[in-house]
Amino acid sequence: MTALFLLLVYSAFVGYELVRPVKRSLRCNSQFVYTLLQICIGTGIGLGVTSCLFFYCMSAFGSSSSKSFWIAVGALGLIVVTAKHCGRRVLPEIEIIHKAVNGQVSMHISGILLLIFSFSLCNSTIWFITQSMAQPYGCLDSCAIWNLRARFLFRSPDTWQVGLSDLLVHSDYPLLLPSLISACWALVQKEDILVPILMGFIYTALTLVLLVLSVGLFRGINQGLLAGITLLSYPNLIIFGASQCADVPLGFYYLSAIVLLVLALSSKGGHCWFLVALSSGLAAWTKNEGIVFALSMFLLLLLCNLRIDRKPTLITLAWIAAGFLIPGGALLLFKVRLSAENDVLSTLSMSLLQQKLFYWPRYQQILCQFGQELFKFPYCRINPIPFLFLYGFIVGSSLNRRYLRGIVASGLAIALVSLGYFFVYVVTPHDLHWHLDWSLKRLILQLWPSVLFLIFIAIAPPEQLRFRTRFRQEVCKSLRRLPHLVLSLF
Amino acid sequence: MLLALLLVETVDSVHPISTISSENQRRTNKLCLAEERFSPCRRFLPAGGLIGYLTDCDVSLLLTSARSEEIISAVLEPPRVYSDHLNYPAPSGSWGLKYYYAQYALCPLILVRSVCPDIFVGDFVEATSSARLEKSGLFIVVKDFGNGTLILRKRG
């Protein structure tokens, strides 16, 4: 427990030092929020980079023992020192402008929101603990994939590659989570059952905190709390977080990359492309779905730079490449030298691909199930999506033009990832109904925090509602129409 | 309005807690039980490599077929058949779930449903399975742990 705490603090410190060069010059009262945001992103990045370096050391020394772990920790320290000395000079500053709102009203709404948020948080924490007590080894997925790999790495440190045998299921999944868990086990020299549970808890908490803080930074903390409550009301976050699967960490890295992308694009002359690339790369090192995301982000980063600067400067491209370097290298090494073939790609032939791509009922089935899943919204009795749109319609958007580029680019990234997921279903060799049924809710969970972030920074915060007569009129009008709207929705 | 909805959702999330937790509780017990059941086996098994994995349904298949090893190979599924994983999560009672639990408990050994390895782990529910298997003359019981878990060796 202490060892895990120390690793977490070290990772947080390292990550924070990596994020800190993206210095702020805030013209707002959100300096504290920004520092917390840096710590939050830094912790996730620190954990991810630790995992990558542990994997590099395992590959280099052929052993997943504690020796490799300590070398990884040393290498991480070296990276931080380098980043500290070089980064601040090279990375320009970020400037975020956030209009302060009327204090009294904001405080009043804050109180109500804080109360509901605290209630949700307590409820979710209790739920997480109950779930973890009920399934201390995680769900079937975690014991068949993630924790099983971690056990292989820890129990056979000198022959850890055996755990990537194609006799086991999904041996092609990247090793962020298994190597982190086994690194912790190597540190404490025992297979502590608490480690995977706490790892699940850390990533679930980081996702929530990151969403609240990032929305809070752009739109005020009230809006951030609202986003947090919406995320907490989605039970899959806790279910999958406590199940010790990689979907929640993947969702965190997606969100982290999207937040950093919006920050990069809304900053005045400042870019944090390195961190966007690093987060995207870590998503790819978490799960295969993350590779689709990393590729989409890579394309977008190039496009954004082409659009902003007309010709991308060599230094920007170098930072993007540097960001992808650590996780991308680990992934490449893993995929080329160690992992088994991917179950979807290995069975694809040109003729089969053509056959599936031009078989339209598959598209129809996928779209139908996508729609059904979004309509049902797993484990939620009331689907929040129509209400979010309705709320957005009532409150309206007071979008700062600064954020617009970031929101459009991030929306495009999510659309590209969704498209990628869609075509994986089109060409899947498995029974389509089974594949959709088994994985679709996970994909929604992975993207949901990022979607919420975009929705809540696009719409106006609740306190601005009071000062807008036209919105008040709209609200009154909408409230009168509300019963009809609700009835028509169900 | 959104707040009201979110409050309803939050309170409502207490509902799935009860259903999911109890469902997982059952599943967890199986996993925890598998850990307990297989932990004594580990001392008698090699430190690594491949070992065979047999369940009740394998015994029935083996004993209803001819008793030559070639036929056994045909009856037991080869170790790498992806369609096996398509049953995952397998409905309760079939071999799928039990296999994953056993694999997790016996890591870093790799369990395969094949007759290639010399040593096998039996994961039986029916008390008669081990006796039937030994009587068939195909396997020798090396160690019976008394909880449906056995270590077997191929005869010859």
Tab-separated table of N, CA and C in Angstrom, chain A residues 6-23 34-51 53 73 75-81 83-84 88 91 203 206 252-253 256 260 272 274-276 278-279 282 326:
chain	number	residue	atom	x	y	z
A	6	LEU	N	3.732	5.579	-2.841
A	6	LEU	CA	4.988	6.233	-3.221
A	6	LEU	C	5.135	6.284	-4.740
A	7	LEU	N	4.763	5.161	-5.394
A	7	LEU	CA	4.838	5.124	-6.865
A	7	LEU	C	3.916	6.166	-7.471
A	8	LEU	N	2.734	6.280	-6.871
A	8	LEU	CA	1.753	7.241	-7.361
A	8	LEU	C	2.276	8.667	-7.199
A	9	VAL	N	2.834	8.947	-6.034
A	9	VAL	CA	3.372	10.293	-5.783
A	9	VAL	C	4.519	10.580	-6.741
A	10	TYR	N	5.383	9.581	-6.929
A	10	TYR	CA	6.522	9.760	-7.836
A	10	TYR	C	6.029	10.013	-9.264
A	11	SER	N	5.046	9.188	-9.699
A	11	SER	CA	4.498	9.346	-11.049
A	11	SER	C	3.837	10.710	-11.199
A	12	ALA	N	3.100	11.110	-10.147
A	12	ALA	CA	2.426	12.409	-10.189
A	12	ALA	C	3.448	13.526	-10.301
A	13	PHE	N	4.534	13.405	-9.531
A	13	PHE	CA	5.572	14.432	-9.544
A	13	PHE	C	6.238	14.490	-10.923
A	14	VAL	N	6.567	13.294	-11.428
A	14	VAL	CA	7.226	13.210	-12.730
A	14	VAL	C	6.319	13.775	-13.827
A	15	GLY	N	5.069	13.332	-13.817
A	15	GLY	CA	4.109	13.803	-14.811
A	15	GLY	C	3.899	15.296	-14.704
A	16	TYR	N	3.816	15.788	-13.476
A	16	TYR	CA	3.612	17.221	-13.259
A	16	TYR	C	4.788	18.009	-13.821
A	17	GLU	N	5.979	17.469	-13.595
A	17	GLU	CA	7.170	18.146	-14.111
A	17	GLU	C	7.174	18.142	-15.639
A	18	LEU	N	6.594	17.067	-16.225
A	18	LEU	CA	6.508	17.016	-17.689
A	18	LEU	C	5.468	18.002	-18.211
A	19	VAL	N	4.395	18.161	-17.438
A	19	VAL	CA	3.305	19.041	-17.881
A	19	VAL	C	3.644	20.492	-17.588
A	20	ARG	N	4.405	20.742	-16.522
A	20	ARG	CA	4.650	22.103	-16.040
A	20	ARG	C	5.297	23.037	-17.066
A	21	PRO	N	6.180	22.522	-17.923
A	21	PRO	CA	6.749	23.461	-18.899
A	21	PRO	C	5.698	24.205	-19.705
A	22	VAL	N	4.494	23.602	-19.815
A	22	VAL	CA	3.414	24.306	-20.500
A	22	VAL	C	2.885	25.318	-19.481
A	23	LYS	N	3.604	26.403	-19.403
A	23	LYS	CA	3.370	27.370	-18.323
A	23	LYS	C	2.131	28.196	-18.609
A	34	TYR	N	-6.069	25.326	-12.559
A	34	TYR	CA	-5.098	24.946	-13.583
A	34	TYR	C	-3.968	24.100	-13.000
A	35	THR	N	-3.517	24.469	-11.795
A	35	THR	CA	-2.449	23.688	-11.151
A	35	THR	C	-2.946	22.274	-10.845
A	36	LEU	N	-4.174	22.199	-10.327
A	36	LEU	CA	-4.754	20.875	-10.042
A	36	LEU	C	-4.879	20.051	-11.321
A	37	LEU	N	-5.285	20.727	-12.400
A	37	LEU	CA	-5.428	20.059	-13.701
A	37	LEU	C	-4.082	19.498	-14.159
A	38	GLN	N	-3.038	20.302	-13.964
A	38	GLN	CA	-1.695	19.849	-14.338
A	38	GLN	C	-1.294	18.608	-13.531
A	39	ILE	N	-1.621	18.628	-12.238
A	39	ILE	CA	-1.282	17.472	-11.394
A	39	ILE	C	-2.045	16.243	-11.862
A	40	CYS	N	-3.328	16.452	-12.190
A	40	CYS	CA	-4.187	15.345	-12.614
A	40	CYS	C	-3.670	14.730	-13.922
A	41	ILE	N	-3.430	15.581	-14.921
A	41	ILE	CA	-2.912	15.068	-16.200
A	41	ILE	C	-1.531	14.468	-15.970
A	42	GLY	N	-0.750	15.156	-15.155
A	42	GLY	CA	0.609	14.699	-14.866
A	42	GLY	C	0.630	13.315	-14.241
A	43	THR	N	-0.295	13.053	-13.327
A	43	THR	CA	-0.329	11.740	-12.676
A	43	THR	C	-0.583	10.629	-13.700
A	44	GLY	N	-1.578	10.858	-14.549
A	44	GLY	CA	-1.903	9.858	-15.585
A	44	GLY	C	-0.732	9.645	-16.518
A	45	ILE	N	-0.135	10.755	-16.955
A	45	ILE	CA	0.995	10.657	-17.879
A	45	ILE	C	2.178	9.985	-17.182
A	46	GLY	N	2.404	10.352	-15.924
A	46	GLY	CA	3.503	9.754	-15.163
A	46	GLY	C	3.346	8.250	-15.043
A	47	LEU	N	2.128	7.801	-14.744
A	47	LEU	CA	1.878	6.353	-14.626
A	47	LEU	C	2.108	5.662	-15.969
A	48	GLY	N	1.616	6.300	-17.025
A	48	GLY	CA	1.754	5.725	-18.370
A	48	GLY	C	3.214	5.611	-18.783
A	49	VAL	N	3.968	6.695	-18.536
A	49	VAL	CA	5.379	6.693	-18.937
A	49	VAL	C	6.162	5.676	-18.094
A	50	THR	N	5.801	5.561	-16.812
A	50	THR	CA	6.454	4.544	-15.961
A	50	THR	C	6.247	3.155	-16.568
A	51	SER	N	5.000	2.902	-16.995
A	51	SER	CA	4.683	1.603	-17.598
A	51	SER	C	5.531	1.358	-18.848
A	53	LEU	N	8.431	2.708	-19.665
A	53	LEU	CA	9.842	2.527	-19.350
A	53	LEU	C	10.106	1.170	-18.702
A	73	VAL	N	12.528	3.609	-13.080
A	73	VAL	CA	12.311	4.781	-12.226
A	73	VAL	C	13.441	5.787	-12.425
A	75	ALA	N	15.345	6.086	-15.116
A	75	ALA	CA	15.208	6.671	-16.461
A	75	ALA	C	14.156	7.762	-16.478
A	76	LEU	N	13.116	7.518	-15.722
A	76	LEU	CA	12.025	8.495	-15.643
A	76	LEU	C	12.514	9.800	-15.020
A	77	GLY	N	13.316	9.656	-13.969
A	77	GLY	CA	13.895	10.834	-13.322
A	77	GLY	C	14.753	11.618	-14.292
A	78	LEU	N	15.511	10.874	-15.107
A	78	LEU	CA	16.383	11.512	-16.095
A	78	LEU	C	15.562	12.303	-17.112
A	79	ILE	N	14.454	11.711	-17.538
A	79	ILE	CA	13.574	12.386	-18.505
A	79	ILE	C	13.064	13.694	-17.907
A	80	VAL	N	12.695	13.618	-16.640
A	80	VAL	CA	12.157	14.812	-15.982
A	80	VAL	C	13.195	15.918	-15.913
A	81	VAL	N	14.405	15.530	-15.532
A	81	VAL	CA	15.478	16.541	-15.430
A	81	VAL	C	15.700	17.177	-16.798
A	83	ALA	N	13.542	17.323	-19.285
A	83	ALA	CA	12.363	18.132	-19.637
A	83	ALA	C	12.405	19.458	-18.892
A	84	LYS	N	12.856	19.412	-17.655
A	84	LYS	CA	12.897	20.618	-16.831
A	84	LYS	C	13.868	21.643	-17.415
A	88	ARG	N	11.190	24.099	-20.709
A	88	ARG	CA	10.686	25.438	-20.418
A	88	ARG	C	11.144	26.462	-21.444
A	91	LEU	N	9.092	25.135	-25.006
A	91	LEU	CA	7.636	25.202	-25.089
A	91	LEU	C	7.124	26.596	-24.733
A	203	TYR	N	-7.497	5.438	-11.776
A	203	TYR	CA	-7.869	5.904	-13.117
A	203	TYR	C	-9.318	6.399	-13.156
A	206	LEU	N	-9.146	9.768	-11.500
A	206	LEU	CA	-8.462	10.739	-12.365
A	206	LEU	C	-9.370	11.206	-13.497
A	252	PHE	N	-9.512	7.784	-19.850
A	252	PHE	CA	-8.757	8.883	-19.243
A	252	PHE	C	-7.769	9.474	-20.248
A	253	TYR	N	-7.036	8.604	-20.960
A	253	TYR	CA	-6.038	9.132	-21.905
A	253	TYR	C	-6.709	9.837	-23.086
A	256	SER	N	-7.683	13.179	-21.637
A	256	SER	CA	-6.482	13.973	-21.422
A	256	SER	C	-5.991	14.576	-22.749
A	260	LEU	N	-6.018	18.561	-23.711
A	260	LEU	CA	-4.763	19.215	-24.092
A	260	LEU	C	-4.842	19.783	-25.508
A	272	CYS	N	0.836	22.836	-26.774
A	272	CYS	CA	1.358	21.724	-25.958
A	272	CYS	C	1.194	20.438	-26.751
A	274	PHE	N	3.330	18.358	-27.658
A	274	PHE	CA	4.086	17.234	-27.101
A	274	PHE	C	3.195	16.406	-26.180
A	275	LEU	N	2.449	17.114	-25.322
A	275	LEU	CA	1.611	16.400	-24.349
A	275	LEU	C	0.400	15.750	-25.007
A	276	VAL	N	-0.137	16.406	-26.047
A	276	VAL	CA	-1.265	15.800	-26.777
A	276	VAL	C	-0.794	14.487	-27.399
A	278	LEU	N	1.770	12.690	-26.483
A	278	LEU	CA	2.118	11.732	-25.441
A	278	LEU	C	0.860	11.027	-24.901
A	279	SER	N	-0.184	11.818	-24.644
A	279	SER	CA	-1.442	11.230	-24.154
A	279	SER	C	-2.039	10.282	-25.183
A	282	LEU	N	-0.081	7.137	-25.244
A	282	LEU	CA	-0.365	6.298	-24.074
A	282	LEU	C	-1.707	5.590	-24.217
A	326	ILE	N	7.963	7.792	-26.898
A	326	ILE	CA	8.068	6.824	-25.787
A	326	ILE	C	6.983	5.739	-25.877
